[in-house]
mmCIF file of C-alpha atoms in Angstrom:
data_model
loop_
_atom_site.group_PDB
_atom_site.id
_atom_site.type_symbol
_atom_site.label_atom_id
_atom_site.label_comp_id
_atom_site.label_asym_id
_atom_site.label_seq_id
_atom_site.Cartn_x
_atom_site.Cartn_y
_atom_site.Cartn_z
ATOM 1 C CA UNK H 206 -27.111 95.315 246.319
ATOM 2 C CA UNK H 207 -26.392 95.082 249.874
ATOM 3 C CA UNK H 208 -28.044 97.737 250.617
ATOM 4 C CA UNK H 209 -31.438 97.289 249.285
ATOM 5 C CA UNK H 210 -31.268 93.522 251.032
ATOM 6 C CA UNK H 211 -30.015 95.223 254.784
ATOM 7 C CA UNK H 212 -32.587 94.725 257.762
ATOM 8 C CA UNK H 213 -34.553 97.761 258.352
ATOM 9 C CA UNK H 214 -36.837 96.722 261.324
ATOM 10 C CA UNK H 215 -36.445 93.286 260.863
ATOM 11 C CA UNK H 216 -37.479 94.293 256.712
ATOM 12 C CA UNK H 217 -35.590 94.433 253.667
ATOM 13 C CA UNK H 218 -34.947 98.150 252.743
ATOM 14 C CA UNK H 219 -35.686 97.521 249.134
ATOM 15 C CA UNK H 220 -39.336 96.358 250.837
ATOM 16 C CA UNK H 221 -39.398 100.026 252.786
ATOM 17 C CA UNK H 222 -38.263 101.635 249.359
ATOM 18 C CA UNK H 223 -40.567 100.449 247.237
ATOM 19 C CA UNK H 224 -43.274 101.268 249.811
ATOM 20 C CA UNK H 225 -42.371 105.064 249.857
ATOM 21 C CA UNK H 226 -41.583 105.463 246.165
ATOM 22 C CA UNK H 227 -45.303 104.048 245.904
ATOM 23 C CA UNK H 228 -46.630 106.964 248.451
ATOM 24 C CA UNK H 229 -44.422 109.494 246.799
ATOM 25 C CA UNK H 230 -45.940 108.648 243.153
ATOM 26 C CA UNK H 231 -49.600 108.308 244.374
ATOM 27 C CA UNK H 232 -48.999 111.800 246.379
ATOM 28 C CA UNK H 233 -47.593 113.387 243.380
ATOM 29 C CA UNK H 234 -49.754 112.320 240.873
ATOM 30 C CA UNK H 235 -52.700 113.097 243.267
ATOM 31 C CA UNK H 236 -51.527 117.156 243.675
ATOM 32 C CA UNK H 237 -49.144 117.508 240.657
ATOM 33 C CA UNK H 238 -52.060 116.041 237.878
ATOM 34 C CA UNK H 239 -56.010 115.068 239.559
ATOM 35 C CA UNK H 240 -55.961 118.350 241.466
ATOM 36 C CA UNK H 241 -53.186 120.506 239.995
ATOM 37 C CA UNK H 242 -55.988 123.571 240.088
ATOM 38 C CA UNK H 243 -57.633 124.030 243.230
ATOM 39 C CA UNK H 244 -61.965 123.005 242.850
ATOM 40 C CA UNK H 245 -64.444 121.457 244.661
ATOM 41 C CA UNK H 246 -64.933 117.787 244.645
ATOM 42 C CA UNK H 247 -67.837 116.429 243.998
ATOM 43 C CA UNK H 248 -69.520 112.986 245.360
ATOM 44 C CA UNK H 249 -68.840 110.636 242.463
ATOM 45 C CA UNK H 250 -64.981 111.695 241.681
ATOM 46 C CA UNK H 251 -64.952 110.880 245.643
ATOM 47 C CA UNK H 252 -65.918 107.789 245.436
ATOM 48 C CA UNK H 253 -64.267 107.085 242.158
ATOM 49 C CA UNK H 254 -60.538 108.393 244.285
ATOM 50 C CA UNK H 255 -61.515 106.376 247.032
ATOM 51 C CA UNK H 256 -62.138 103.215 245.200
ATOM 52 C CA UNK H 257 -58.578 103.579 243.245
ATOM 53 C CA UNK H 258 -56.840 104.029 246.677
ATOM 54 C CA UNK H 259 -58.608 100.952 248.050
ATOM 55 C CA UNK H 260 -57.861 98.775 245.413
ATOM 56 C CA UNK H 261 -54.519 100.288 245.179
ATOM 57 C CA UNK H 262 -54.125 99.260 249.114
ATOM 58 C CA UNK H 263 -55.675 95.889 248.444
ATOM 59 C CA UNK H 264 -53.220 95.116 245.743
ATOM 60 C CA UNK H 265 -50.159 95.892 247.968
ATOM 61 C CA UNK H 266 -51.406 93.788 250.613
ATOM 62 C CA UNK H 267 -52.192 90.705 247.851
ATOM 63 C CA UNK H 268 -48.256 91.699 247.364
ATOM 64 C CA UNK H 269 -47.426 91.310 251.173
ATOM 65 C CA UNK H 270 -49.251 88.233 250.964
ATOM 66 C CA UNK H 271 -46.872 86.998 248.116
ATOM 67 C CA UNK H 272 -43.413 88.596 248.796
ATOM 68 C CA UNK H 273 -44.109 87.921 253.131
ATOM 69 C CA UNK H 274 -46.578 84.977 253.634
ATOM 70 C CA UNK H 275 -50.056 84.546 254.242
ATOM 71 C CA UNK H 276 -50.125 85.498 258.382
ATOM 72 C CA UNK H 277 -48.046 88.887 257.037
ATOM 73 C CA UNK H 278 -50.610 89.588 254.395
ATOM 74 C CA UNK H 279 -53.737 88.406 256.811
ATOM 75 C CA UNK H 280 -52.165 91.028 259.531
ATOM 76 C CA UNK H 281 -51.859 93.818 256.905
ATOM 77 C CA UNK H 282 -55.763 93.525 255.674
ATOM 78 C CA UNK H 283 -56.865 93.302 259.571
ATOM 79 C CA UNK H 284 -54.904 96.752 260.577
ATOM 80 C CA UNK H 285 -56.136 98.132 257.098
ATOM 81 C CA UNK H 286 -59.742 97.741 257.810
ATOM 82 C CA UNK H 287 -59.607 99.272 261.177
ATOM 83 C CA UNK H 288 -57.768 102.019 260.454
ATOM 84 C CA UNK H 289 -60.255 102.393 257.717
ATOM 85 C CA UNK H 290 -63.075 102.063 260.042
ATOM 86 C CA UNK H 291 -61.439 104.449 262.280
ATOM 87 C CA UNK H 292 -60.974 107.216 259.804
ATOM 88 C CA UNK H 293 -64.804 107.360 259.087
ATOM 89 C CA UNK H 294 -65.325 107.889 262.470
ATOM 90 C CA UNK H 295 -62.488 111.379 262.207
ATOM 91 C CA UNK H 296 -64.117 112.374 259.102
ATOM 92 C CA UNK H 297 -66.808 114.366 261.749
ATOM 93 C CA UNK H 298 -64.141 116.013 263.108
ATOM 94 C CA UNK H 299 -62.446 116.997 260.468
ATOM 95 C CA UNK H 300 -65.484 118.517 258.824
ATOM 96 C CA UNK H 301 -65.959 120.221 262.183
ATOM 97 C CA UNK H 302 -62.840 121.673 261.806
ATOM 98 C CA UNK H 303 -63.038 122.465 258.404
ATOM 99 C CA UNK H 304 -66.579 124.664 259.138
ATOM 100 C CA UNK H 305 -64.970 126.275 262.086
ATOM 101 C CA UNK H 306 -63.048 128.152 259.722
ATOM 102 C CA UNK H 307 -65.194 128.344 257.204
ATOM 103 C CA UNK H 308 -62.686 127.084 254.572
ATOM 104 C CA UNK H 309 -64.417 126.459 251.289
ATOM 105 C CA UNK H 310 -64.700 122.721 249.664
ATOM 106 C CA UNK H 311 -62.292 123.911 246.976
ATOM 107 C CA UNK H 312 -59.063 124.532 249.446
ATOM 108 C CA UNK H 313 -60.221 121.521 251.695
ATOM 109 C CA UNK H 314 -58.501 118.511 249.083
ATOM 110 C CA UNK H 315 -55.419 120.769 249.527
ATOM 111 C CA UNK H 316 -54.965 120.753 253.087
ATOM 112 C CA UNK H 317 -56.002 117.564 253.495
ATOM 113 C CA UNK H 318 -53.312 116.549 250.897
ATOM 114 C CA UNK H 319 -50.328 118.669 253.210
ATOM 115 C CA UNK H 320 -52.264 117.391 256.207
ATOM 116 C CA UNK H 321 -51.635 113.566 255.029
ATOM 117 C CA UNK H 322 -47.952 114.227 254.207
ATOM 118 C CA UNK H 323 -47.366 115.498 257.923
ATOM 119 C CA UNK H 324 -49.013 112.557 259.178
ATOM 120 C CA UNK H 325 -46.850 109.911 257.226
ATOM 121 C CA UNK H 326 -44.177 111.688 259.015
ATOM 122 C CA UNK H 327 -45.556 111.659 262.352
ATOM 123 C CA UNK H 328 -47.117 108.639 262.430
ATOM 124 C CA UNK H 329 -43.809 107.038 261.465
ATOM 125 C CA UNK H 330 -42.160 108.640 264.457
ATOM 126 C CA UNK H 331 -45.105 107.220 266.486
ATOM 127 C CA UNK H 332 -44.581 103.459 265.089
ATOM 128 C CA UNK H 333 -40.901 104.098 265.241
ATOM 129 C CA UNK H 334 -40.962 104.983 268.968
ATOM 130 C CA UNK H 335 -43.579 102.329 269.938
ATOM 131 C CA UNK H 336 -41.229 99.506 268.133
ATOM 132 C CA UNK H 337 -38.282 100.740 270.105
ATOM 133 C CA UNK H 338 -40.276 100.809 272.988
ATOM 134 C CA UNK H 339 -41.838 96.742 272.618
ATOM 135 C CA UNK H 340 -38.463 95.513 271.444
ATOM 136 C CA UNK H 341 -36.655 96.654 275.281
ATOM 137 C CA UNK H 342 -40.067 95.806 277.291
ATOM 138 C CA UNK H 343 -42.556 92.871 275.443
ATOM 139 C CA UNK H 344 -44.723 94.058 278.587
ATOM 140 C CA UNK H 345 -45.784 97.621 277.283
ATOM 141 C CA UNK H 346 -47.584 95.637 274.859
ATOM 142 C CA UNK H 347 -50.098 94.955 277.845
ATOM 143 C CA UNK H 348 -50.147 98.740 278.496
ATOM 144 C CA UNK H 349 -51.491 99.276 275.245
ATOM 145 C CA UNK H 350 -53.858 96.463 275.438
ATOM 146 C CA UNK H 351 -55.267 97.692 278.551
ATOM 147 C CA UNK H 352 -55.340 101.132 276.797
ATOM 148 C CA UNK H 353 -57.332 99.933 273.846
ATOM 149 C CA UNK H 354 -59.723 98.145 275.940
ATOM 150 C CA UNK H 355 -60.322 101.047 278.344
ATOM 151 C CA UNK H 356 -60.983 103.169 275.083
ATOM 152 C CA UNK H 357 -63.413 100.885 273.415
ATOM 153 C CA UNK H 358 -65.209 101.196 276.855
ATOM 154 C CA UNK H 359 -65.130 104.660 276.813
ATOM 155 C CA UNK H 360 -66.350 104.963 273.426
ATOM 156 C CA UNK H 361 -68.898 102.287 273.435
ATOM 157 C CA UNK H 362 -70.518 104.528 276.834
ATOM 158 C CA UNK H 363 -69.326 108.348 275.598
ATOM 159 C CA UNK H 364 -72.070 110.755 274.024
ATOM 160 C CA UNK H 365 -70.724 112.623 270.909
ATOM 161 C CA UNK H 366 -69.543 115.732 272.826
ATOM 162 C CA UNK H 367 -68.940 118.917 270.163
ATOM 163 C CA UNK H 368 -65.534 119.692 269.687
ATOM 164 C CA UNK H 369 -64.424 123.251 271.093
ATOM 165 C CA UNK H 370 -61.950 124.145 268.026
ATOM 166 C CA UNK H 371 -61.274 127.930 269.236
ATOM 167 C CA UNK H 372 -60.415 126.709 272.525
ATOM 168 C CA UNK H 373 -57.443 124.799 271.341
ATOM 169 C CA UNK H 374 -54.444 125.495 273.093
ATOM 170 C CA UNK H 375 -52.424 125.237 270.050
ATOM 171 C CA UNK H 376 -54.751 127.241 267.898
ATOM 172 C CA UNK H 377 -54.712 130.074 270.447
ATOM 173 C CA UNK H 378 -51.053 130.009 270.977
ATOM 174 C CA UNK H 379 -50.384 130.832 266.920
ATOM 175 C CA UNK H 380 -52.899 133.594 267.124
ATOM 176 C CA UNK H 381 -51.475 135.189 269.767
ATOM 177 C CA UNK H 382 -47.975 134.611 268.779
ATOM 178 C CA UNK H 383 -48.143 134.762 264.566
ATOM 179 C CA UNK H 384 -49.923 137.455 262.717
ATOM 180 C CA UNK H 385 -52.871 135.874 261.083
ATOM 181 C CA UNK H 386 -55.151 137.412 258.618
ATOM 182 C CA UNK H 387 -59.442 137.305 258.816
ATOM 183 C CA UNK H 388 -59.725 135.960 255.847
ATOM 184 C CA UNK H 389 -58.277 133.523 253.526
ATOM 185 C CA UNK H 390 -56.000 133.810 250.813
ATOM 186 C CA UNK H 391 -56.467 130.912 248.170
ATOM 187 C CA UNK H 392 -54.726 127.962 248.388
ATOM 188 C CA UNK H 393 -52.076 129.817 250.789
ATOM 189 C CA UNK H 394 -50.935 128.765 253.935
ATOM 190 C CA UNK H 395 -48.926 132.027 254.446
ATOM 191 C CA UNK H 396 -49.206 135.730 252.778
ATOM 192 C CA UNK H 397 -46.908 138.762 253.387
ATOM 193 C CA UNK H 398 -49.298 141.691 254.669
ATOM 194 C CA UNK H 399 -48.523 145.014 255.989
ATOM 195 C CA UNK H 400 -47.613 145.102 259.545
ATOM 196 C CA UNK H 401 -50.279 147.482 261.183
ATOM 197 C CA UNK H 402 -47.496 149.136 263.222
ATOM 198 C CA UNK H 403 -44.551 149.604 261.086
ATOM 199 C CA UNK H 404 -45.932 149.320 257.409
ATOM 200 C CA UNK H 405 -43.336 146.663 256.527
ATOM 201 C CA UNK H 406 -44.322 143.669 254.465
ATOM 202 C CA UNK H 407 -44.633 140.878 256.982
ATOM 203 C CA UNK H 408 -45.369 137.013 257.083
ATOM 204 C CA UNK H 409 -48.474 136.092 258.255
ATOM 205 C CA UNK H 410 -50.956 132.844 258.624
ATOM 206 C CA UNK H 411 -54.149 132.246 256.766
ATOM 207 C CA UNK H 412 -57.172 130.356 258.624
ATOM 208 C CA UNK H 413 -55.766 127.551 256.119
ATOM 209 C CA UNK H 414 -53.083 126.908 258.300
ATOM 210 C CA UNK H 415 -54.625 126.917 261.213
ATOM 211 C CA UNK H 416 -57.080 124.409 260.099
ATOM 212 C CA UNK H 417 -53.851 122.251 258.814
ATOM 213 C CA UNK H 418 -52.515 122.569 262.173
ATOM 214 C CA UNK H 419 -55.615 121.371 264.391
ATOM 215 C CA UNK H 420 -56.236 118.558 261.943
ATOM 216 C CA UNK H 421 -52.722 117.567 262.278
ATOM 217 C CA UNK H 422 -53.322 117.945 266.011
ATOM 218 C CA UNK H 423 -56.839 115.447 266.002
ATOM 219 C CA UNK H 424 -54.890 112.829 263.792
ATOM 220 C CA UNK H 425 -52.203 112.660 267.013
ATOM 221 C CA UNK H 426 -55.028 112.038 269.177
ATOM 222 C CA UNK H 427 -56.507 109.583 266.524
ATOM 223 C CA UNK H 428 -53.264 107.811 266.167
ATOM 224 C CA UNK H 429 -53.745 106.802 270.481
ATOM 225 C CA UNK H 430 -56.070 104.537 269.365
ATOM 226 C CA UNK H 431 -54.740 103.295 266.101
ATOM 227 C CA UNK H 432 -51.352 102.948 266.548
ATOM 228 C CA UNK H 433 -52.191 100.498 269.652
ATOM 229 C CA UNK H 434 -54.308 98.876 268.002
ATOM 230 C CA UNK H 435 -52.274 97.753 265.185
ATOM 231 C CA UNK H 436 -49.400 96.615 267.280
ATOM 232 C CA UNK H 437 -52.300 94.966 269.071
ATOM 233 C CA UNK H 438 -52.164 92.845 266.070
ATOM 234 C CA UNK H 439 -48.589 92.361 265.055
ATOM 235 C CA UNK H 440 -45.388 94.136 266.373
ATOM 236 C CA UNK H 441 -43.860 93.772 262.603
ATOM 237 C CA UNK H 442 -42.907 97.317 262.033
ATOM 238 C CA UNK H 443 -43.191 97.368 258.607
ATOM 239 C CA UNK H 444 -46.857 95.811 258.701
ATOM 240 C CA UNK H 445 -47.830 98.408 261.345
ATOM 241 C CA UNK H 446 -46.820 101.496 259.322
ATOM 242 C CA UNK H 447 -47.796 100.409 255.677
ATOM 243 C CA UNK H 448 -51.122 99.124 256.878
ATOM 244 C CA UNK H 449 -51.671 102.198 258.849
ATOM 245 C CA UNK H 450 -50.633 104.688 255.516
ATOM 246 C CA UNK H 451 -52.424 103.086 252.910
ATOM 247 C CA UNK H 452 -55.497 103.938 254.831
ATOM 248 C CA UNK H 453 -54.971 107.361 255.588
ATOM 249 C CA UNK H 454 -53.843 108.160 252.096
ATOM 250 C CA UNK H 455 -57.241 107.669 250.530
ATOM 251 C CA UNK H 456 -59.087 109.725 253.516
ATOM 252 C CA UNK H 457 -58.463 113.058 251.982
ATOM 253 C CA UNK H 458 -60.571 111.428 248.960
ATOM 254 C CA UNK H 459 -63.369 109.593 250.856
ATOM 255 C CA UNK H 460 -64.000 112.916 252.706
ATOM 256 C CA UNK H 461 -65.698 114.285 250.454
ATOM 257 C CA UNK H 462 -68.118 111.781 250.043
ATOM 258 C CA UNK H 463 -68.234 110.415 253.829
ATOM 259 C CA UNK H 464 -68.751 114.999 255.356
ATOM 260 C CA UNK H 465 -71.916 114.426 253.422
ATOM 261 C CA UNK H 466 -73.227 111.041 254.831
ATOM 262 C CA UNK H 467 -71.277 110.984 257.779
ATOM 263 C CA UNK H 468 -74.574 111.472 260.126
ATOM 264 C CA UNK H 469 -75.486 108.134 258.317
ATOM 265 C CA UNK H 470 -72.699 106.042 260.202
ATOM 266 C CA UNK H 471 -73.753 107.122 264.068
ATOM 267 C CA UNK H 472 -73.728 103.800 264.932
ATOM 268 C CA UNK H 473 -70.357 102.926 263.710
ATOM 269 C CA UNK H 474 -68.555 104.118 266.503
ATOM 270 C CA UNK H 475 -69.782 101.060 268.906
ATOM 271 C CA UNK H 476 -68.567 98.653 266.301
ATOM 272 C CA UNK H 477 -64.943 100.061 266.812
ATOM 273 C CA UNK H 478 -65.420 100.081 270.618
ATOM 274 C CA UNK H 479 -66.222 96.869 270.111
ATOM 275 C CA UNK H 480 -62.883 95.628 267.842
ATOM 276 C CA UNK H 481 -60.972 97.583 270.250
ATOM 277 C CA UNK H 482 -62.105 95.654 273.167
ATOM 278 C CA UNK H 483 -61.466 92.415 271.261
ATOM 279 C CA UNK H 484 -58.252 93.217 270.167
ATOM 280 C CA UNK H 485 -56.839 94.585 273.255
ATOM 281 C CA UNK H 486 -58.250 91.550 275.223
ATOM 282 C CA UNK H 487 -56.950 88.919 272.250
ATOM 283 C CA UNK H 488 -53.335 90.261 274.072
ATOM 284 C CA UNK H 489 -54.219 88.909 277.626
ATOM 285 C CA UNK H 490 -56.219 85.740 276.197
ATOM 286 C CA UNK H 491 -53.327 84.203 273.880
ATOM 287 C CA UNK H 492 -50.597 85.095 276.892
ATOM 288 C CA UNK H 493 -52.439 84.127 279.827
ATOM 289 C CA UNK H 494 -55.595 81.870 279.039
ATOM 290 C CA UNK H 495 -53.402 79.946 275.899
ATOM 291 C CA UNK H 496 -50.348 79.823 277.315
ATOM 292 C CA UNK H 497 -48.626 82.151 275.006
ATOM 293 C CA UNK H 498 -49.781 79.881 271.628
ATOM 294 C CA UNK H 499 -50.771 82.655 268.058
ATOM 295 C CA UNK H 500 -54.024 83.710 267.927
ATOM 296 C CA UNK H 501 -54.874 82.779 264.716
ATOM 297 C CA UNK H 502 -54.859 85.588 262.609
ATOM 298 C CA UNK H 503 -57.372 84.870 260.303
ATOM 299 C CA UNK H 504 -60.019 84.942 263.325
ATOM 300 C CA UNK H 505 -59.066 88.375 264.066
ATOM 301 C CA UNK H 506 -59.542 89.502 260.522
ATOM 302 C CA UNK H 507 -62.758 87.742 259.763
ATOM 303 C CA UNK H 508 -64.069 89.468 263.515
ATOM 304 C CA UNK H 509 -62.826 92.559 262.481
ATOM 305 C CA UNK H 510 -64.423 92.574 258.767
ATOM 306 C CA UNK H 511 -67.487 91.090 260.601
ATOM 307 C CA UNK H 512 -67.808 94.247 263.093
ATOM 308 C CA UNK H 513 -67.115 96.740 260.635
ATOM 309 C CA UNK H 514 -69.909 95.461 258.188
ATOM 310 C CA UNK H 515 -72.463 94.721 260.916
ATOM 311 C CA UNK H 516 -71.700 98.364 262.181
ATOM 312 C CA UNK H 517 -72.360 99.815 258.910
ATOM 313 C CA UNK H 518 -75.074 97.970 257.721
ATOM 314 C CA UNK H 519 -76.948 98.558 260.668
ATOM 315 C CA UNK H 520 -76.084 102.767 260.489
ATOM 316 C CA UNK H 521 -77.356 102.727 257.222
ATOM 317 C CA UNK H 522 -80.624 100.795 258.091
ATOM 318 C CA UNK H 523 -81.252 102.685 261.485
ATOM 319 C CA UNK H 524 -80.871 106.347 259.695
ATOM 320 C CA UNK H 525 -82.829 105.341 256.747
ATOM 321 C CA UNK H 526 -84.443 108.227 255.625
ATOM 322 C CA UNK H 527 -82.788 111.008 257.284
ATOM 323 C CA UNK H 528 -81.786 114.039 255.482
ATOM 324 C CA UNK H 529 -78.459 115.818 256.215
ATOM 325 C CA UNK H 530 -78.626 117.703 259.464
ATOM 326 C CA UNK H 531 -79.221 122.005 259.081
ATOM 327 C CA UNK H 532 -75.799 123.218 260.471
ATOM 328 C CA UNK H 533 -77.174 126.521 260.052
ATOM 329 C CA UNK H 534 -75.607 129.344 257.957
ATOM 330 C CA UNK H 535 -71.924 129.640 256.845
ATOM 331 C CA UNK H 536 -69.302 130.800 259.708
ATOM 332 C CA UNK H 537 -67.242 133.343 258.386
ATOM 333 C CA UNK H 538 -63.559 133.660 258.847
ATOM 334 C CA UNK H 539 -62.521 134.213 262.095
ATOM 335 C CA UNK H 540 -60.047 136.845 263.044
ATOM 336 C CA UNK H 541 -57.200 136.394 265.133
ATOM 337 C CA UNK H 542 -59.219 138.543 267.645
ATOM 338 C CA UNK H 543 -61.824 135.536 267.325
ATOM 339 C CA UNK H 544 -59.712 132.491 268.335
ATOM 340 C CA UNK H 545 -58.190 134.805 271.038
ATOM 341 C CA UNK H 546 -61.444 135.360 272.516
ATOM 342 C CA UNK H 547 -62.642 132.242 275.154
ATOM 343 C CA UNK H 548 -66.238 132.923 274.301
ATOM 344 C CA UNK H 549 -66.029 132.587 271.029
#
């Protein structure tokens, strides 16, 4: 009993174990019974996913709420809707990603699914090593301010520059350093081919993995902004990371539906400069123009809701009409010769 009631970042670890056997059971119900055979998903089981992780989310925050207090629960819901808002804004990239190496709707769930456990993992270590880092120096929490302002800045001003996938550093590493096949092998991340010098049976990568890797990679550089931001909001560890998780664990759903429309929501992105600017200036306000006193919470959730909707509403209304952007025929498969190649 002593156990389950011992701090764990200023939490009960029966609170941080009943989180994770949650993720655990919603991960292996997800890959073990919805999508034990690999198929395409269509729109309306999309939506259908993504609603049941939502209201799953919003359920464990009403719990927060209960079990923590209303400012715990108001903080949760506020870093839950922007890193919400947020991943709608990576779903482009990760269909990017996705066409770069042509990997067809019916592995995509899949390595989204692997993709999300590696990120509950990393983004952990992330949280883990920020918390360290603002419990030794409260003033770091200006450096991320600052950051989070500079980005929403930058984002609000930025054109949407293509991404340059075969370019990646880490992507051409692996190729030059791991066999990888042309072509793709199912749902498998690695096969065992013939080596074309010896003749031997040998271990090599699929353009599965790959992808997994560089959309592991983008969520690091999404988590710069997230991460921050959250912490922006509360420094309670276990807020940060369970508001930050029950987001991303219904993204691999929504994708499906959001790679279609996503063209719909170009407008978006200067509603999330715009909560990033507020949030990393509510810092500086509440220590230097309030004299240290809360910001109320509740203000910063009813802002952030506020931005969100107006952002969407207003994507939807300005792209009325449009019809999905011609991305032009299928790539195929590229070759390890391919991602080795700068002009490719």
């Amino acid at each position: 009993m002593d156990f389950f009631l011992a701090d764990w970042l200023g939490t009960p670890a029966w609170f941080w174990l009943a989180f994770l056997g949650l993720v655990i059971a919603l991960t292996a119900f997800d890959l073990g019974v919805l999508h034990k055979e690999d198929r395409e998903m269509g729109i309306a089981e999309s939506l259908r996913l993504s609603a049941f992780y939502i209201g799953v989310a919003l359920l464990f925050g009403g719990w927060i709420w209960y079990a923590r207090g209303a400012e715990a629960g108001i903080q949760y819901y506020t870093g839950f809707f922007i890193e919400k808002a947020l991943s709608i804004d990576n779903v482009f990239v990760i269909s990017l990603i996705f066409s770069y190496f042509a990997i067809p709707a019916k592995y995509q769930y899949r390595a989204l699914l692997w993709g999300i456990v590696a990120v509950i993992v990393l983004r952990g270590l992330m949280i883990a090593g920020g918390a360290a880092l603002l419990s030794e120096a409260y003033w770091v929490l200006y450096i991320f301010a600052a950051f989070l302002v500079f980005t929403g800045i930058k984002m609000f001003f930025s054109n949407d520059d293509s991404i340059d996938v075969g370019n990646n550093p880490l992507v051409r590493f692996i190729s030059r350093h791991i066999p990888v096949t042309p072509q793709l092998h199912g749902q498998h991340f690695f096969v065992k081919v013939p080596d074309t010098r010896t003749g031997k049976l040998a271990t090599a990568a699929t353009p599965l993995f790959l992808a997994l890797v560089v959309i592991n990679l983008a969520d690091l550089v999404f988590a710069l902004d997230s991460v921050p931001a959250i912490f922006a909001i509360t420094t309670d560890t276990f807020i940060v990371y369970t508001s930050n998780i029950m987001a991303i664990l219904g993204l691999r759903a929504l994708y499906f539906a959001l790679a279609a429309l996503v063209h719909r929501f170009h407008y978006l992105k200067y509603a999330l400069a715009a909560i990033l600017v507020f949030i990393g200036s509510k810092i500086f306000v509440t220590d230097f123009l309030l004299g240290g006193a809360k910001f109320p919470p509740v203000i910063s959730l009813g802002v952030t809701f506020a931005l969100i909707a107006a952002g969407v509403a207003y994507s939807l209304w300005k792209t009325r009409g449009e019809t999905v952007p011609d991305t032009g025929p299928a790539a195929t498969p590229p070759t390890r010769a391919d991602i080795s190649n700068p002009s490719h």
